[in-house]
Amino acid sequence: MMEKNASEGPACSPEETASEFAKVPTAEPPGEVAVSESTREEQVPKPQAPAPQAPTASTATKPAPPSEDVPSAPLLLTLEDVSSSSVTVSWEPPERLGRLGLQGYVLELCREGGSEWVPASARPMMVTQQTVRNLALGDKFLLRVSAVSSAGAGPPAMLDQPIHIRENTEAPKIRVPRHLRQTYIRQVGETVNLQIPFQGKPKPQATWTHNGHALDSQRVSMRTGDQDSILFIRSAQRSDSGRYELTVRVENLEAKAVIDILVIEKPGPPSSIRLLDVWGCNAALQWTPPQDTGNTELLGYMVQKADKKTGQWFTVLERYHPTTCTISDLIIGNSYSFRVFSENLCGLSTSATVTKQLAHIQKADIAAKPKGFIERDFSEAPSFTQPLADHTSTPGYSTQLFCSVRASPKPKIIWMKNKMEIQGNPKYRALSEQGVCTLEIRKPSPFDSGVYTCKAINVLGEASVDCRLEVKASATH
């Protein structure tokens, strides 16, 4: 070491320094160290003098170099980063470089509680940031840096606090699976196997509680790995229901997650049932809720009926919530029994509660009481609802005339041409169906042009409608 360093700490022989240097990790070579030199450093000329030699017994007696020949202490020594195996520091060049120029910097380490300073590199390095690697977990040491010229090392700049090499701490975090964020429901006898992943560094410590108390190791087992914790129950019982809390700790940090487990089974049947009343084709029932709901809410009741003759049960109501009901549409002359099941998430109760009494649907004496019937008179004089329409036809092509009439009793229909009846004339065909009157004129000629009349006559009166038919003669050339 330089004479300046020798004056800062207790003197040691070169052999002791070399042996101590072998014990501490070395810094990365300049080509591999992340170097961030300032622009001021780039302007500093590199010294031409050879690197200083380690002090010997003969040089120790030489007088100290003048203060203007050695540089002052580096500025702003800063701890940039500490990991589980390395430490990075940076600094600024000293205010005074010395008359002989700056030759580099020497980074030294001293174990906490020790007195010997060991250089991190074999020679001064012209960098203002240096990383020391391959450090052991748990190491605590002081760190200082000195600027070196050919005249010797200047006063060091030292960190105020010792550096502790330890594993990086990551706050614990529990990732609860989506299906466990709501109540986790299992049936009695089923297996409960919950795997809860978490993260944190160093390895977290995980603990479980059940309703605020420690787990019963006779019923519940747990296993914790580096990244998850498993809760296992081989055969779940209703007593295993409750709130399970997982706590993950890393040093003074902790995370908690709550998982609600509900162990259920089929409910018991209703406590009692009775037949309240029977009237007409109806029967009224009432029952009381079961004493055991299966450790969960009921979804309702199933009501069934059975005819005494067949003994077959038929479902009347499903998932019915009230405890009273009326059964209707029972068959007269039959006798009925009724039973009720309870139902929850596990299903129907294994047994049902059955009425002790039968509901007898009696045959009532029914006498017909016909009401007086007033016959309505639908008689009506003829009236035309659709009159005849004027029509133009072409000679040689049959044509038809239409009208509709309403009358009761059915009227007699008479067709006339120019006020003369044409009944019986084979050239004409008259039809009457459902009140629609039709007159067909077969292959008319201009002679058939004229006024046609349809007359309807019954006992209450008569009515008639007219239209004009024009048969145009074919044009001759």
Coordinates of N, CA, C and O in Angstrom, one line a residue, residues 25 44 46 49 83 110 114 124 145 150 180 223 242 268 277 289 310 331 354-355 379 391 393 433 441 447 469:
P25 N -13.3 -11.0 -2.2 CA -13.6 -11.1 -3.6 C -12.9 -9.9 -4.3 O -12.8 -8.8 -3.8
V44 N -8.9 14.4 -17.9 CA -7.7 14.2 -17.0 C -6.7 13.4 -17.8 O -7.0 12.3 -18.2
K46 N -3.8 10.8 -18.6 CA -3.3 9.6 -17.9 C -1.9 9.8 -17.5 O -1.1 10.2 -18.3
A49 N 3.9 7.9 -15.3 CA 4.8 7.2 -14.4 C 4.2 5.9 -14.1 O 3.0 5.6 -14.2
S83 N -26.5 -6.3 -3.9 CA -27.2 -7.5 -4.2 C -26.8 -8.6 -3.2 O -26.0 -8.4 -2.3
C110 N -12.8 -3.3 4.5 CA -12.4 -3.7 5.8 C -13.6 -4.4 6.5 O -14.6 -3.8 6.6
G114 N -12.9 -5.3 12.1 CA -11.5 -5.5 11.8 C -10.8 -4.2 11.7 O -11.3 -3.1 11.8
P124 N -4.2 0.6 -9.1 CA -5.2 1.6 -9.2 C -5.9 1.5 -10.6 O -5.4 1.1 -11.6
V145 N -12.4 4.7 -0.7 CA -11.7 4.9 -2.0 C -10.7 6.0 -1.9 O -11.1 7.1 -1.2
S150 N 1.6 9.5 -8.7 CA 2.9 8.9 -8.6 C 3.6 9.2 -7.3 O 4.5 8.5 -6.8
L180 N -61.6 -20.0 -5.2 CA -61.5 -20.0 -3.7 C -61.8 -18.6 -3.1 O -61.8 -18.4 -1.9
R223 N -48.6 -28.6 3.9 CA -47.3 -28.7 3.4 C -46.9 -27.4 2.7 O -47.7 -26.9 1.9
G242 N -65.6 -23.5 8.3 CA -65.2 -22.3 9.0 C -64.2 -21.5 8.1 O -64.1 -21.6 6.9
G268 N -82.4 -33.3 6.8 CA -83.4 -34.3 7.4 C -84.8 -33.9 6.8 O -85.0 -32.9 6.2
D277 N -107.3 -29.5 5.7 CA -108.7 -29.4 5.3 C -108.8 -30.1 3.9 O -107.9 -30.2 3.2
P289 N -90.5 -27.2 9.4 CA -89.1 -27.3 8.8 C -88.3 -28.4 9.5 O -88.6 -28.8 10.7
T310 N -103.6 -47.0 -6.6 CA -102.4 -47.3 -7.3 C -101.2 -47.3 -6.4 O -100.2 -48.1 -6.6
I331 N -109.1 -36.1 -7.9 CA -110.1 -36.9 -8.6 C -111.2 -37.3 -7.6 O -110.9 -37.8 -6.5
V354 N -94.8 -38.3 5.8 CA -96.0 -38.7 5.2 C -97.2 -38.4 6.1 O -97.1 -38.5 7.3
T355 N -98.3 -38.0 5.5 CA -99.5 -37.7 6.2 C -100.1 -39.0 6.8 O -100.1 -40.0 6.2
S379 N -135.3 -13.6 -38.2 CA -136.1 -13.2 -39.4 C -135.6 -11.8 -39.9 O -135.5 -10.9 -39.1
H391 N -121.0 -3.5 -66.2 CA -120.0 -4.4 -66.8 C -119.9 -4.3 -68.3 O -120.9 -4.1 -68.9
S393 N -118.4 -6.3 -71.7 CA -117.9 -7.6 -72.2 C -117.6 -7.6 -73.6 O -118.0 -6.7 -74.4
E433 N -125.6 -19.3 -53.6 CA -125.0 -20.1 -52.5 C -124.4 -19.2 -51.4 O -123.7 -18.2 -51.7
I441 N -123.7 -15.4 -68.3 CA -124.2 -15.2 -69.7 C -123.2 -15.9 -70.6 O -122.0 -15.5 -70.7
F447 N -126.6 -8.3 -78.9 CA -128.0 -8.3 -78.5 C -128.2 -8.5 -77.1 O -129.3 -8.1 -76.5
L469 N -125.1 -4.0 -68.7 CA -124.2 -4.8 -69.4 C -124.1 -4.3 -70.8 O -125.1 -4.1 -71.5

